[in-house]
Amino acid sequence: MYEQIRGDILFTILYSAVATMALLTGCYLLFSKANAFATDITPPVRLRRWTGVFLVSIALNHVWYMPLFFLSSSDDILSIELIGGMLDILTVFPLSIAILLVMLQDRRRPLWPICVLTAPIALGMAVCIVKHSSALYPIIYAYVVLLTFGLIIYMVREVRRYGRWLRDNYADLENKEVWQSFVVLAIILLVYVFYEFSDDGPAYPYVMQAVSIVLNCYLLWRVETLSDMSIPATHGHEDLAPHTLADDNDLSQSLCNSIGSMLKQYCEEPQLYLQHDISVAHLAKQIGTNRSYLSKYFALQGITYNAYINGLRIQHFVKLYQETTASHQSTSTKQLAFQSGFRSYSTFNAAFKLNMGMTAGEWMRIAEELESACAGQQCTSES
């Protein structure tokens, strides 16, 4: 008996702490403009607000369930659980979907379908409340599971499309990609769905609180480390130089040649690719053409904008490496990578392997062996 009371007290403290954490984090995201994790990053305001509302809803739902700690009547407990389940369906579930959609910044996806998809669940829960029975729970659960898996399939497609959009528009992908976040949030969402409708076992309440803590911390980190990538809309051809005007539906060969020469003159020769976070829109403005035309140009070349810029950076790295070895200077691969425009060493490694077909370490070993062989042949010929 004593152990049970002690366990109830400990769980009540944990439950209250989780509710307080969610409320404070939600209010921080809604009302504070500070960035506690990365002061040099400006996160999307829209994502910040939706996440704040989501966390506040979790806190309020925790408050709703608190009377369960003091009630003994089975009818009262069932009423609290049924109404609480409906509140979860009307808040936590649709808001979590909204967060996943808002993370994708390539375009504004409509959020009204979320209401349409959750309406049958809300209707089923309302029937359960009126009848004071959980008899419809298996049907509701089956619908929620199907809806969750359908959402995951949809998000897999959209995240892949988003990744292609990133590579078509940005040279540096640090603090921009979201596929890892999607995987984490999808797993957490599945756990929520599973435990929402199967509350058997003593570990259930503790698992739910652990999931809430992980979700709270992860969302706070994700919101504050994701860069805002909203691109201003282009009206007409305002950013076009007179000599680049052409049919929007096609790029003529002369225009392709013109863009190619402008890239060489305004990007490659002045080494514009060494700038951090240079976007395709910025580059188009620098060379005097349209972002849409520039994107089409890269598509016709069979490459992405990201591959073009990182290819130039790899060439710059090779040149720097050859210069430092020729002058017998001491330097590190990481330092040369950063001097070549890369902000992340892991990004450099991936780009190098993609461009050269081998890792930077393997390439440098081969280059050193060739240099030694050439030096040995030179010494032999001199003797």
CSV table of C-alpha atoms in Angstrom, one decimal:
chain,number,residue,atom,x,y,z
A,1,MET,CA,0.0,0.0,0.0
A,2,TYR,CA,2.8,2.4,0.9
A,3,GLU,CA,4.7,1.6,-2.3
A,4,GLN,CA,1.5,2.3,-4.3
A,5,ILE,CA,1.0,5.7,-2.6
A,6,ARG,CA,4.7,6.5,-3.1
A,7,GLY,CA,4.4,5.6,-6.8
A,8,ASP,CA,1.3,7.7,-7.3
A,9,ILE,CA,3.0,10.7,-5.7
A,10,LEU,CA,6.1,10.3,-7.8
A,11,PHE,CA,4.0,10.0,-11.0
A,12,THR,CA,2.0,13.1,-10.0
A,13,ILE,CA,5.2,15.1,-9.7
A,14,LEU,CA,6.5,13.8,-13.0
A,15,TYR,CA,3.1,14.5,-14.7
A,16,SER,CA,3.0,18.1,-13.3
A,17,ALA,CA,6.6,18.7,-14.3
A,18,VAL,CA,5.9,17.6,-17.9
A,19,ALA,CA,2.9,19.9,-18.1
A,20,THR,CA,4.9,22.8,-16.7
A,21,MET,CA,7.7,22.1,-19.1
A,22,ALA,CA,5.4,22.0,-22.1
A,23,LEU,CA,3.6,25.2,-21.0
A,24,LEU,CA,6.8,27.2,-20.5
A,25,THR,CA,8.4,26.0,-23.7
A,26,GLY,CA,5.2,26.8,-25.7
A,27,CYS,CA,5.0,30.3,-24.2
A,28,TYR,CA,8.6,30.9,-24.9
A,29,LEU,CA,8.2,30.0,-28.6
A,30,LEU,CA,5.0,32.1,-28.8
A,31,PHE,CA,6.1,35.3,-27.0
A,32,SER,CA,9.9,35.4,-27.1
A,33,LYS,CA,12.0,36.5,-30.0
A,34,ALA,CA,15.2,35.1,-28.6
A,35,ASN,CA,17.0,32.0,-29.9
A,36,ALA,CA,18.5,30.0,-27.1
A,37,PHE,CA,20.2,27.3,-29.3
A,38,ALA,CA,21.6,29.1,-32.3
A,39,THR,CA,21.8,32.9,-32.1
A,40,ASP,CA,23.1,33.1,-35.7
A,41,ILE,CA,20.0,31.4,-37.1
A,42,THR,CA,16.6,33.0,-37.8
A,43,PRO,CA,14.0,30.3,-37.6
A,44,PRO,CA,10.7,30.3,-39.5
A,45,VAL,CA,8.1,32.4,-37.5
A,46,ARG,CA,5.2,30.3,-38.8
A,47,LEU,CA,6.8,27.1,-37.5
A,48,ARG,CA,7.7,28.7,-34.2
A,49,ARG,CA,4.0,29.7,-33.6
A,50,TRP,CA,2.5,26.4,-34.6
A,51,THR,CA,5.0,24.6,-32.4
A,52,GLY,CA,4.2,26.9,-29.5
A,53,VAL,CA,0.5,26.3,-29.8
A,54,PHE,CA,1.1,22.6,-30.0
A,55,LEU,CA,3.2,22.5,-26.8
A,56,VAL,CA,0.6,24.7,-25.0
A,57,SER,CA,-2.1,22.3,-26.0
A,58,ILE,CA,-0.1,19.4,-24.6
A,59,ALA,CA,0.1,21.3,-21.3
A,60,LEU,CA,-3.6,22.1,-21.2
A,61,ASN,CA,-4.5,18.5,-22.0
A,62,HIS,CA,-2.3,17.4,-19.1
A,63,VAL,CA,-4.2,19.8,-16.8
A,64,TRP,CA,-7.5,18.2,-18.0
A,65,TYR,CA,-6.4,14.7,-17.0
A,66,MET,CA,-5.2,15.8,-13.5
A,67,PRO,CA,-8.5,15.1,-11.8
A,68,LEU,CA,-7.9,11.4,-12.6
A,69,PHE,CA,-5.4,11.4,-9.7
A,70,PHE,CA,-8.2,12.2,-7.2
A,71,LEU,CA,-11.3,10.5,-8.7
A,72,SER,CA,-12.5,7.0,-7.6
A,73,SER,CA,-15.8,6.7,-9.5
A,74,SER,CA,-15.4,4.6,-12.6
A,75,ASP,CA,-18.1,6.7,-14.4
A,76,ASP,CA,-16.3,10.0,-13.6
A,77,ILE,CA,-13.0,8.5,-14.7
A,78,LEU,CA,-14.5,7.3,-18.0
A,79,SER,CA,-16.0,10.7,-18.7
A,80,ILE,CA,-12.6,12.4,-18.1
A,81,GLU,CA,-10.9,9.9,-20.4
A,82,LEU,CA,-13.5,10.2,-23.2
A,83,ILE,CA,-13.5,14.0,-23.2
A,84,GLY,CA,-9.7,14.1,-22.8
A,85,GLY,CA,-9.4,11.7,-25.8
A,86,MET,CA,-11.5,14.0,-27.9
A,87,LEU,CA,-9.4,17.0,-26.8
A,88,ASP,CA,-6.3,15.1,-27.9
A,89,ILE,CA,-7.8,14.4,-31.3
A,90,LEU,CA,-8.9,18.0,-31.8
A,91,THR,CA,-5.5,19.5,-30.7
A,92,VAL,CA,-2.4,17.3,-30.4
A,93,PHE,CA,-3.0,15.1,-33.4
A,94,PRO,CA,-3.9,17.8,-36.0
A,95,LEU,CA,-1.3,20.2,-34.6
A,96,SER,CA,1.5,17.6,-34.9
A,97,ILE,CA,0.5,17.1,-38.6
A,98,ALA,CA,0.6,20.9,-39.1
A,99,ILE,CA,4.1,21.1,-37.7
A,100,LEU,CA,5.3,18.5,-40.1
A,101,LEU,CA,3.8,20.4,-43.1
A,102,VAL,CA,5.0,23.8,-41.9
A,103,MET,CA,8.6,22.5,-41.7
A,104,LEU,CA,8.6,22.1,-45.5
A,105,GLN,CA,9.3,25.7,-46.7
A,106,ASP,CA,9.3,25.2,-50.5
A,107,ARG,CA,5.7,26.3,-50.5
A,108,ARG,CA,2.7,27.0,-48.2
A,109,ARG,CA,0.7,23.8,-48.1
A,110,PRO,CA,-3.0,24.2,-47.1
A,111,LEU,CA,-3.8,23.0,-43.6
A,112,TRP,CA,-7.6,22.7,-44.0
A,113,PRO,CA,-7.4,19.1,-45.1
A,114,ILE,CA,-6.2,18.2,-41.6
A,115,CYS,CA,-9.5,19.3,-40.3
A,116,VAL,CA,-11.4,17.3,-42.9
A,117,LEU,CA,-9.3,14.2,-42.1
A,118,THR,CA,-9.7,14.5,-38.3
A,119,ALA,CA,-13.5,15.3,-38.4
A,120,PRO,CA,-14.5,11.6,-38.5
A,121,ILE,CA,-12.4,10.9,-35.4
A,122,ALA,CA,-13.9,13.9,-33.6
A,123,LEU,CA,-17.4,12.7,-34.6
A,124,GLY,CA,-16.7,9.2,-33.3
A,125,MET,CA,-15.3,10.5,-30.0
A,126,ALA,CA,-18.4,12.7,-29.6
A,127,VAL,CA,-20.6,9.7,-30.1
A,128,CYS,CA,-18.5,7.9,-27.4
A,129,ILE,CA,-19.0,10.8,-25.0
A,130,VAL,CA,-22.8,11.0,-25.6
A,131,LYS,CA,-23.2,7.2,-25.1
A,132,HIS,CA,-20.7,7.2,-22.3
A,133,SER,CA,-19.0,4.2,-23.8
A,134,SER,CA,-15.7,3.3,-25.5
A,135,ALA,CA,-17.3,0.8,-27.8
A,136,LEU,CA,-16.3,2.7,-30.9
A,137,TYR,CA,-12.7,2.9,-29.9
A,138,PRO,CA,-11.5,-0.1,-32.1
A,139,ILE,CA,-13.0,1.6,-35.2
A,140,ILE,CA,-11.6,5.0,-34.3
A,141,TYR,CA,-8.2,3.4,-33.6
A,142,ALA,CA,-8.2,1.6,-37.0
A,143,TYR,CA,-9.0,4.9,-38.7
A,144,VAL,CA,-6.3,6.8,-36.8
A,145,VAL,CA,-3.7,4.1,-37.7
A,146,LEU,CA,-4.6,4.2,-41.4
A,147,LEU,CA,-4.5,8.0,-41.3
A,148,THR,CA,-1.1,8.0,-39.6
A,149,PHE,CA,0.4,5.6,-42.2
A,150,GLY,CA,-1.2,7.6,-45.0
A,151,LEU,CA,0.3,10.7,-43.6
A,152,ILE,CA,3.8,9.1,-43.4
A,153,ILE,CA,3.6,7.9,-47.0
A,154,TYR,CA,2.6,11.4,-48.1
A,155,MET,CA,5.3,13.0,-46.0
A,156,VAL,CA,8.0,10.7,-47.4
A,157,ARG,CA,7.1,11.9,-50.9
A,158,GLU,CA,6.9,15.6,-49.9
A,159,VAL,CA,10.2,15.4,-47.9
A,160,ARG,CA,12.0,14.0,-51.0
A,161,ARG,CA,10.5,16.7,-53.1
A,162,TYR,CA,11.6,19.2,-50.5
A,163,GLY,CA,15.1,17.8,-50.7
A,164,ARG,CA,15.2,18.3,-54.4
A,165,TRP,CA,14.0,21.9,-54.0
A,166,LEU,CA,16.8,22.6,-51.5
A,167,ARG,CA,19.4,21.3,-53.9
A,168,ASP,CA,18.0,23.4,-56.7
A,169,ASN,CA,18.0,26.6,-54.6
A,170,TYR,CA,20.8,26.4,-52.0
A,171,ALA,CA,24.5,25.7,-52.0
A,172,ASP,CA,24.7,25.1,-48.2
A,173,LEU,CA,22.2,22.7,-46.7
A,174,GLU,CA,23.3,23.0,-43.1
A,175,ASN,CA,20.3,23.9,-40.8
A,176,LYS,CA,17.9,23.4,-43.8
A,177,GLU,CA,17.2,19.7,-44.2
A,178,VAL,CA,14.3,18.1,-42.4
A,179,TRP,CA,14.3,14.4,-43.3
A,180,GLN,CA,15.9,13.4,-40.0
A,181,SER,CA,13.3,15.5,-38.1
A,182,PHE,CA,10.5,13.8,-40.1
A,183,VAL,CA,11.8,10.4,-39.1
A,184,VAL,CA,12.0,11.3,-35.4
A,185,LEU,CA,8.6,13.0,-35.3
A,186,ALA,CA,6.9,10.1,-37.3
A,187,ILE,CA,8.2,7.6,-34.8
A,188,ILE,CA,7.0,9.8,-31.9
A,189,LEU,CA,3.6,10.2,-33.6
A,190,LEU,CA,3.3,6.4,-34.0
A,191,VAL,CA,4.1,5.9,-30.3
A,192,TYR,CA,1.4,8.5,-29.4
A,193,VAL,CA,-1.2,6.8,-31.5
A,194,PHE,CA,-0.4,3.3,-30.2
A,195,TYR,CA,-0.4,4.3,-26.5
A,196,GLU,CA,-3.4,6.6,-26.9
A,197,PHE,CA,-5.7,3.6,-27.6
A,198,SER,CA,-3.9,0.9,-25.7
A,199,ASP,CA,-3.5,1.9,-22.0
A,200,ASP,CA,-2.8,-1.6,-20.6
A,201,GLY,CA,0.2,-2.1,-18.4
A,202,PRO,CA,1.8,-0.2,-15.6
A,203,ALA,CA,4.5,1.3,-17.8
A,204,TYR,CA,1.9,3.1,-20.0
A,205,PRO,CA,1.7,6.4,-18.1
A,206,TYR,CA,5.5,6.6,-17.7
A,207,VAL,CA,6.1,5.9,-21.4
A,208,MET,CA,3.7,8.7,-22.4
A,209,GLN,CA,5.5,11.2,-20.1
A,210,ALA,CA,8.9,10.1,-21.5
A,211,VAL,CA,7.6,10.6,-25.0
A,212,SER,CA,6.3,14.1,-24.1
A,213,ILE,CA,9.6,15.1,-22.6
A,214,VAL,CA,11.5,13.9,-25.7
A,215,LEU,CA,9.0,15.6,-28.0
A,216,ASN,CA,9.2,18.9,-26.0
A,217,CYS,CA,13.0,19.0,-26.1
A,218,TYR,CA,13.3,17.9,-29.7
A,219,LEU,CA,10.8,20.4,-31.1
A,220,LEU,CA,12.4,23.3,-29.2
A,221,TRP,CA,15.8,22.3,-30.7
A,222,ARG,CA,14.4,21.7,-34.2
A,223,VAL,CA,12.5,25.0,-34.3
A,224,GLU,CA,15.5,27.1,-33.2
A,225,THR,CA,18.0,25.4,-35.5
A,226,LEU,CA,16.0,25.4,-38.7
A,227,SER,CA,16.8,28.4,-41.0
A,228,ASP,CA,14.0,30.5,-42.4
A,229,MET,CA,14.2,30.0,-46.2
A,230,SER,CA,11.3,32.0,-47.4
A,231,ILE,CA,12.1,33.4,-50.9
A,232,PRO,CA,10.5,36.7,-51.9
A,233,ALA,CA,8.1,36.3,-54.9
A,234,THR,CA,9.4,37.7,-58.2
A,235,HIS,CA,6.9,39.9,-60.0
A,236,GLY,CA,7.1,39.6,-63.7
A,237,HIS,CA,10.6,40.0,-65.1
A,238,GLU,CA,11.9,42.7,-62.8
A,239,ASP,CA,15.1,41.0,-62.1
A,240,LEU,CA,15.9,40.3,-65.7
A,241,ALA,CA,18.6,42.1,-67.6
A,242,PRO,CA,17.4,43.2,-71.1
A,243,HIS,CA,19.6,40.8,-72.9
A,244,THR,CA,18.2,37.8,-71.0
A,245,LEU,CA,14.5,38.1,-71.9
A,246,ALA,CA,13.2,35.0,-73.5
A,247,ASP,CA,10.2,32.7,-73.7
A,248,ASP,CA,9.4,31.4,-70.2
A,249,ASN,CA,8.6,28.0,-71.6
A,250,ASP,CA,11.9,27.4,-73.2
A,251,LEU,CA,15.5,28.4,-73.0
A,252,SER,CA,17.1,29.0,-76.4
A,253,GLN,CA,20.6,27.8,-77.1
A,254,SER,CA,21.8,31.4,-77.3
A,255,LEU,CA,20.4,32.2,-73.8
A,256,CYS,CA,22.0,29.0,-72.4
A,257,ASN,CA,25.3,30.2,-73.8
A,258,SER,CA,24.7,33.7,-72.4
A,259,ILE,CA,24.0,32.3,-68.9
A,260,GLY,CA,27.0,30.1,-69.1
A,261,SER,CA,29.3,33.0,-70.0
A,262,MET,CA,27.7,35.1,-67.3
A,263,LEU,CA,28.3,32.4,-64.7
A,264,LYS,CA,31.9,32.2,-65.7
A,265,GLN,CA,32.3,36.0,-65.6
A,266,TYR,CA,30.3,36.9,-62.4
A,267,CYS,CA,30.5,33.6,-60.3
A,268,GLU,CA,33.6,31.5,-61.2
A,269,GLU,CA,36.2,34.2,-61.9
A,270,PRO,CA,35.4,36.4,-58.9
A,271,GLN,CA,35.0,33.2,-56.8
A,272,LEU,CA,31.5,34.1,-55.7
A,273,TYR,CA,31.0,30.4,-54.8
A,274,LEU,CA,33.2,30.9,-51.7
A,275,GLN,CA,30.4,32.9,-50.0
A,276,HIS,CA,28.3,31.1,-47.4
A,277,ASP,CA,24.6,30.6,-47.9
A,278,ILE,CA,24.5,31.9,-51.5
A,279,SER,CA,21.2,30.9,-53.0
A,280,VAL,CA,20.2,30.5,-56.6
A,281,ALA,CA,18.1,33.7,-56.3
A,282,HIS,CA,21.2,35.6,-55.1
A,283,LEU,CA,23.3,34.2,-57.8
A,284,ALA,CA,20.7,35.0,-60.5
A,285,LYS,CA,20.6,38.6,-59.2
A,286,GLN,CA,24.4,38.8,-59.3
A,287,ILE,CA,24.8,37.7,-62.9
A,288,GLY,CA,21.7,39.7,-64.1
A,289,THR,CA,19.2,37.0,-65.0
A,290,ASN,CA,16.0,35.4,-63.7
A,291,ARG,CA,16.0,32.7,-60.9
A,292,SER,CA,13.6,30.6,-63.0
A,293,TYR,CA,15.9,30.7,-66.0
A,294,LEU,CA,19.0,29.9,-64.0
A,295,SER,CA,17.2,26.9,-62.5
A,296,LYS,CA,16.2,25.7,-65.9
A,297,TYR,CA,19.7,26.2,-67.1
A,298,PHE,CA,21.1,23.9,-64.4
A,299,ALA,CA,18.3,21.4,-65.2
A,300,LEU,CA,19.4,21.4,-68.9
A,301,GLN,CA,23.0,20.7,-67.8
A,302,GLY,CA,21.7,17.7,-65.8
A,303,ILE,CA,22.9,19.1,-62.4
A,304,THR,CA,21.4,20.9,-59.5
A,305,TYR,CA,22.5,24.3,-58.3
A,306,ASN,CA,23.9,22.7,-55.1
A,307,ALA,CA,26.1,20.4,-57.3
A,308,TYR,CA,27.3,23.3,-59.4
A,309,ILE,CA,28.4,25.4,-56.5
A,310,ASN,CA,30.0,22.5,-54.5
A,311,GLY,CA,31.7,21.3,-57.7
A,312,LEU,CA,33.4,24.7,-58.0
A,313,ARG,CA,34.3,24.5,-54.3
A,314,ILE,CA,35.9,21.1,-54.8
A,315,GLN,CA,38.0,22.4,-57.7
A,316,HIS,CA,39.0,25.3,-55.4
A,317,PHE,CA,40.0,22.8,-52.7
A,318,VAL,CA,42.1,20.8,-55.2
A,319,LYS,CA,43.9,24.0,-56.3
A,320,LEU,CA,44.6,25.1,-52.7
A,321,TYR,CA,45.9,21.6,-51.9
A,322,GLN,CA,48.3,21.6,-54.9
A,323,GLU,CA,49.5,25.1,-53.9
A,324,THR,CA,50.1,24.2,-50.3
A,325,THR,CA,51.9,20.9,-51.1
A,326,ALA,CA,54.0,22.7,-53.8
A,327,SER,CA,55.1,25.3,-51.3
A,328,HIS,CA,55.5,22.7,-48.5
A,329,GLN,CA,53.2,24.5,-46.2
A,330,SER,CA,51.6,22.7,-43.3
A,331,THR,CA,47.7,22.8,-43.3
A,332,SER,CA,44.8,20.4,-42.5
A,333,THR,CA,42.2,19.1,-44.9
A,334,LYS,CA,39.4,20.6,-42.7
A,335,GLN,CA,41.1,24.1,-42.9
A,336,LEU,CA,41.3,23.8,-46.7
A,337,ALA,CA,37.7,22.7,-46.9
A,338,PHE,CA,36.6,25.7,-44.9
A,339,GLN,CA,38.7,28.0,-47.1
A,340,SER,CA,36.9,26.5,-50.1
A,341,GLY,CA,33.5,27.7,-49.0
A,342,PHE,CA,32.2,24.7,-47.0
A,343,ARG,CA,30.7,25.3,-43.6
A,344,SER,CA,30.5,21.7,-42.6
A,345,TYR,CA,33.3,19.1,-42.9
A,346,SER,CA,30.8,16.3,-43.4
A,347,THR,CA,29.2,18.2,-46.3
A,348,PHE,CA,32.7,18.7,-47.8
A,349,ASN,CA,33.4,14.9,-47.6
A,350,ALA,CA,30.1,14.0,-49.3
A,351,ALA,CA,30.6,16.6,-52.0
A,352,PHE,CA,34.2,15.5,-52.6
A,353,LYS,CA,33.2,11.8,-53.0
A,354,LEU,CA,30.4,12.8,-55.3
A,355,ASN,CA,32.7,14.9,-57.5
A,356,MET,CA,35.9,12.8,-57.4
A,357,GLY,CA,34.5,9.3,-56.9
A,358,MET,CA,36.6,8.8,-53.8
A,359,THR,CA,37.1,10.3,-50.3
A,360,ALA,CA,39.4,13.3,-49.8
A,361,GLY,CA,41.9,11.1,-47.9
A,362,GLU,CA,42.1,8.5,-50.7
A,363,TRP,CA,42.5,11.2,-53.3
A,364,MET,CA,45.3,12.9,-51.3
A,365,ARG,CA,47.1,9.6,-50.8
A,366,ILE,CA,47.0,9.0,-54.6
A,367,ALA,CA,48.2,12.5,-55.2
A,368,GLU,CA,51.1,12.1,-52.8
A,369,GLU,CA,52.1,8.8,-54.4
A,370,LEU,CA,52.0,10.4,-57.9
A,371,GLU,CA,54.1,13.3,-56.6
A,372,SER,CA,56.6,10.9,-55.1
A,373,ALA,CA,56.8,8.8,-58.3
A,374,CYS,CA,57.3,11.9,-60.4
A,375,ALA,CA,60.0,13.1,-58.0
A,376,GLY,CA,61.7,9.7,-58.2
A,377,GLN,CA,61.6,9.7,-62.0
A,378,GLN,CA,63.0,13.2,-62.1
A,379,CYS,CA,65.9,12.2,-59.8
A,380,THR,CA,66.6,9.1,-61.9
A,381,SER,CA,66.7,11.2,-65.2
A,382,GLU,CA,69.0,13.8,-63.6
A,383,SER,CA,71.4,11.1,-62.4
